[in-house]
XYZ file of C-alpha atoms in Angstrom:
267
model
C 0.000 0.000 0.000
C 2.850 2.370 0.827
C 4.446 1.668 -2.533
C 1.153 2.401 -4.325
C 0.774 5.691 -2.441
C 4.333 6.694 -3.345
C 3.668 5.866 -6.981
C 0.509 8.001 -6.937
C 2.328 10.966 -5.399
C 5.123 10.632 -7.960
C 2.644 10.613 -10.833
C 0.796 13.627 -9.407
C 4.057 15.519 -9.021
C 5.049 14.652 -12.594
C 1.743 15.979 -13.951
C 2.098 19.117 -11.835
C 5.571 19.832 -13.234
C 4.378 19.090 -16.780
C 1.444 21.482 -16.359
C 3.731 24.187 -14.988
C 5.984 23.863 -18.046
C 3.271 23.491 -20.693
C 0.495 25.869 -19.636
C 2.437 29.098 -20.341
C 2.987 27.899 -23.910
C -0.639 26.881 -24.471
C -1.978 30.235 -23.260
C -1.186 31.654 -26.710
C -3.918 29.459 -28.243
C -6.884 31.461 -26.890
C -4.934 34.690 -27.455
C -4.753 33.856 -31.180
C -8.572 34.114 -31.314
C -8.721 37.540 -29.668
C -11.004 40.191 -31.097
C -8.639 43.014 -30.158
C -5.688 44.518 -32.019
C -3.231 43.727 -29.261
C -2.136 40.618 -27.360
C -4.949 39.821 -24.949
C -7.460 37.125 -24.189
C -10.737 37.356 -26.153
C -13.082 39.869 -24.557
C -16.454 39.979 -26.341
C -16.216 37.025 -28.726
C -13.802 34.748 -30.573
C -12.420 36.066 -33.833
C -10.537 34.558 -36.784
C -9.397 37.921 -38.143
C -5.761 37.385 -37.126
C -5.752 33.878 -38.605
C -7.026 35.379 -41.852
C -4.281 38.023 -41.733
C -1.651 35.332 -41.229
C -2.913 33.038 -44.001
C -3.192 35.875 -46.521
C 0.116 37.600 -45.694
C 2.825 37.118 -48.307
C 5.572 37.772 -45.758
C 4.346 35.148 -43.288
C 3.786 32.548 -46.020
C 7.290 33.204 -47.343
C 8.661 32.659 -43.836
C 6.819 29.319 -43.636
C 8.411 28.251 -46.911
C 11.897 29.331 -45.847
C 11.575 27.531 -42.496
C 10.302 24.391 -44.217
C 12.971 24.053 -46.882
C 15.818 24.944 -44.509
C 14.562 22.402 -41.953
C 14.035 19.744 -44.629
C 17.454 20.068 -46.260
C 19.341 20.380 -42.961
C 17.472 17.349 -41.616
C 18.407 15.307 -44.687
C 22.073 16.211 -44.211
C 21.953 15.506 -40.469
C 20.234 12.145 -40.965
C 22.712 11.033 -43.618
C 25.818 12.083 -41.704
C 24.501 11.066 -38.294
C 23.375 7.612 -39.413
C 26.665 6.855 -41.162
C 28.613 8.100 -38.126
C 26.560 6.020 -35.672
C 26.824 2.894 -37.826
C 30.563 3.371 -38.254
C 31.102 3.769 -34.502
C 28.914 0.710 -33.889
C 30.937 -1.414 -36.303
C 34.300 -0.304 -34.913
C 33.304 -0.642 -31.238
C 36.562 0.876 -29.989
C 37.648 3.736 -27.748
C 38.301 5.886 -30.809
C 34.727 5.234 -31.932
C 33.462 6.422 -28.555
C 35.547 9.573 -28.895
C 34.071 10.230 -32.329
C 30.548 9.686 -31.005
C 31.213 12.099 -28.137
C 32.519 14.653 -30.628
C 29.369 14.316 -32.734
C 27.089 15.132 -29.791
C 29.248 18.047 -28.657
C 26.896 20.687 -30.212
C 24.356 19.790 -27.528
C 26.796 20.879 -24.819
C 27.816 24.158 -26.462
C 25.521 27.149 -25.716
C 23.673 28.161 -28.866
C 24.814 31.772 -28.709
C 28.458 30.673 -28.465
C 27.999 28.372 -31.451
C 26.196 31.075 -33.444
C 28.964 33.602 -32.768
C 31.658 31.130 -33.802
C 29.800 30.202 -36.977
C 29.304 33.880 -37.803
C 33.039 34.601 -37.568
C 33.761 31.599 -39.796
C 31.068 32.507 -42.331
C 32.368 36.063 -42.643
C 35.597 34.623 -44.031
C 33.760 32.127 -46.256
C 31.237 34.731 -47.463
C 28.298 32.575 -46.322
C 26.542 35.160 -44.135
C 23.024 35.791 -45.406
C 22.903 32.647 -47.555
C 20.538 29.717 -47.339
C 23.446 27.313 -47.672
C 25.105 28.765 -44.593
C 21.980 28.397 -42.454
C 21.351 24.851 -43.734
C 24.881 23.748 -42.848
C 24.706 25.364 -39.406
C 21.354 23.695 -38.664
C 22.626 20.354 -39.954
C 25.484 20.474 -37.428
C 23.122 21.235 -34.523
C 20.691 18.536 -35.678
C 23.435 15.911 -35.983
C 23.556 14.973 -32.257
C 19.872 14.027 -32.195
C 20.369 11.585 -35.053
C 23.559 10.121 -33.593
C 21.902 9.534 -30.204
C 18.697 7.936 -31.516
C 20.447 5.786 -34.117
C 23.082 4.675 -31.595
C 20.273 3.643 -29.227
C 18.653 1.621 -32.025
C 21.974 -0.001 -32.924
C 22.476 -1.075 -29.317
C 19.555 -3.494 -29.798
C 20.775 -4.800 -33.161
C 22.407 -8.237 -33.195
C 25.862 -7.918 -34.845
C 25.485 -11.448 -36.164
C 22.951 -10.172 -38.697
C 25.647 -8.097 -40.368
C 28.135 -10.953 -40.151
C 25.649 -13.329 -41.771
C 24.959 -10.886 -44.601
C 28.658 -10.360 -45.274
C 29.224 -14.104 -45.109
C 26.609 -14.608 -47.808
C 28.484 -12.242 -50.117
C 26.716 -8.927 -49.507
C 28.821 -5.795 -49.899
C 29.067 -3.125 -47.209
C 26.563 -0.972 -49.088
C 24.113 -3.858 -49.515
C 24.432 -4.826 -45.870
C 23.767 -1.246 -44.806
C 20.783 -0.886 -47.126
C 19.056 -4.247 -46.664
C 20.056 -5.341 -43.156
C 21.145 -2.492 -40.909
C 18.922 0.420 -41.980
C 15.594 -1.526 -41.901
C 16.348 -2.641 -38.348
C 17.276 0.827 -37.091
C 14.640 2.732 -39.055
C 12.658 3.819 -35.941
C 15.812 5.406 -34.537
C 16.534 7.132 -37.849
C 12.987 8.508 -38.052
C 13.081 9.702 -34.437
C 16.364 11.500 -35.052
C 14.981 13.060 -38.222
C 11.919 14.348 -36.388
C 13.954 15.885 -33.576
C 16.419 17.426 -36.048
C 13.554 18.888 -38.108
C 11.786 20.362 -35.076
C 15.070 21.806 -33.825
C 15.725 23.549 -37.139
C 12.086 24.663 -37.440
C 12.191 26.389 -34.032
C 15.775 27.698 -34.126
C 16.260 31.483 -33.828
C 19.723 32.517 -32.623
C 21.720 31.021 -35.495
C 19.426 32.690 -38.041
C 19.761 36.020 -36.237
C 23.553 35.836 -36.467
C 24.086 34.446 -39.974
C 20.750 34.899 -41.747
C 21.392 38.505 -42.712
C 18.444 40.448 -44.091
C 17.576 37.904 -46.779
C 16.329 35.017 -44.646
C 13.268 35.419 -42.432
C 12.254 32.065 -40.987
C 9.161 31.892 -38.801
C 11.054 32.362 -35.505
C 13.001 35.256 -37.069
C 9.865 37.027 -38.259
C 8.196 36.454 -34.886
C 11.220 37.994 -33.183
C 11.090 41.052 -35.434
C 7.350 41.321 -34.898
C 7.742 41.304 -31.113
C 10.362 44.045 -31.356
C 8.202 46.206 -33.633
C 4.760 45.756 -32.068
C 2.816 43.136 -30.145
C 0.654 41.985 -33.046
C -1.793 39.138 -32.221
C -0.659 37.463 -35.457
C 2.409 36.395 -33.449
C 0.089 34.369 -31.193
C -1.401 32.774 -34.305
C 2.046 31.751 -35.538
C 3.016 30.430 -32.106
C -0.201 28.399 -31.979
C 0.495 26.968 -35.408
C 4.049 25.998 -34.451
C 2.868 24.326 -31.239
C 0.166 22.361 -33.054
C 2.578 21.379 -35.829
C 5.143 20.129 -33.307
C 2.508 18.162 -31.401
C 1.220 16.668 -34.658
C 4.691 15.498 -35.697
C 5.477 14.044 -32.264
C 2.087 12.308 -32.125
C 2.655 10.780 -35.569
C 6.104 9.570 -34.515
C 4.707 8.048 -31.300
C 1.900 6.374 -33.253
C 4.337 4.822 -35.730
C 6.596 3.623 -32.914
C 3.636 2.093 -31.029
C 2.370 0.373 -34.169
C 5.809 -1.050 -34.938
C 6.174 -2.325 -31.369
C 2.767 -3.999 -31.628
C 3.733 -5.682 -34.911
C 7.030 -6.881 -33.460
C 5.186 -8.162 -30.381
C 2.813 -10.225 -32.529
C 5.776 -11.495 -34.532
C 7.486 -12.875 -31.450
């Protein structure tokens, strides 16, 4: 009975902490339906005027497109490099491999503003400030650790004898990677891709430093909007980003649950 009571108190505390962290973010949802011209909760009635302004604004739609293609390309680069790095470290299984893996997740330990400043100084010399390529490469580096961590976790559950059997049957390294290793670690690859995409989609500081005046991703335009005036359209954008993130995470969780159920029936 004591153990059950402790478990109940732990669960209640967990929900309390989660509510404390999440509620301030979700407060922007009702604000996005305000009938006023400033950031405030709806007073007389709910209104979609700010949603209409957002969906018909060329500047906001352009920011959506820039955020999407930057996140997509940087995620593709991060997934490719991170998966190959994780697989290589898994195959080597040595101290040097562990050092390489630690180096790959180093961007998580470096403060974003420090990284952004360092990248800016480098890009000034390479003439990449204000270019889409520069932002894509910078986001790919910061998205790399998520892929390395999730793929490494998936590889930890992969039987090395599967690779040995494939190589023994005459498969090349590329064929083994494509037909044996990747299908078995696909959930880890997809999880890393989702986290890398969300990270790039929400990233602000790097774009502020190296984006110049040509690139205005959604976080960048929200930042400029907050500095200029407190337009309720910002609450609309924040609501959209929250819902988009929740949708992606829910889809990833659904796919993972379905795959676990299929594997459970298979065993």
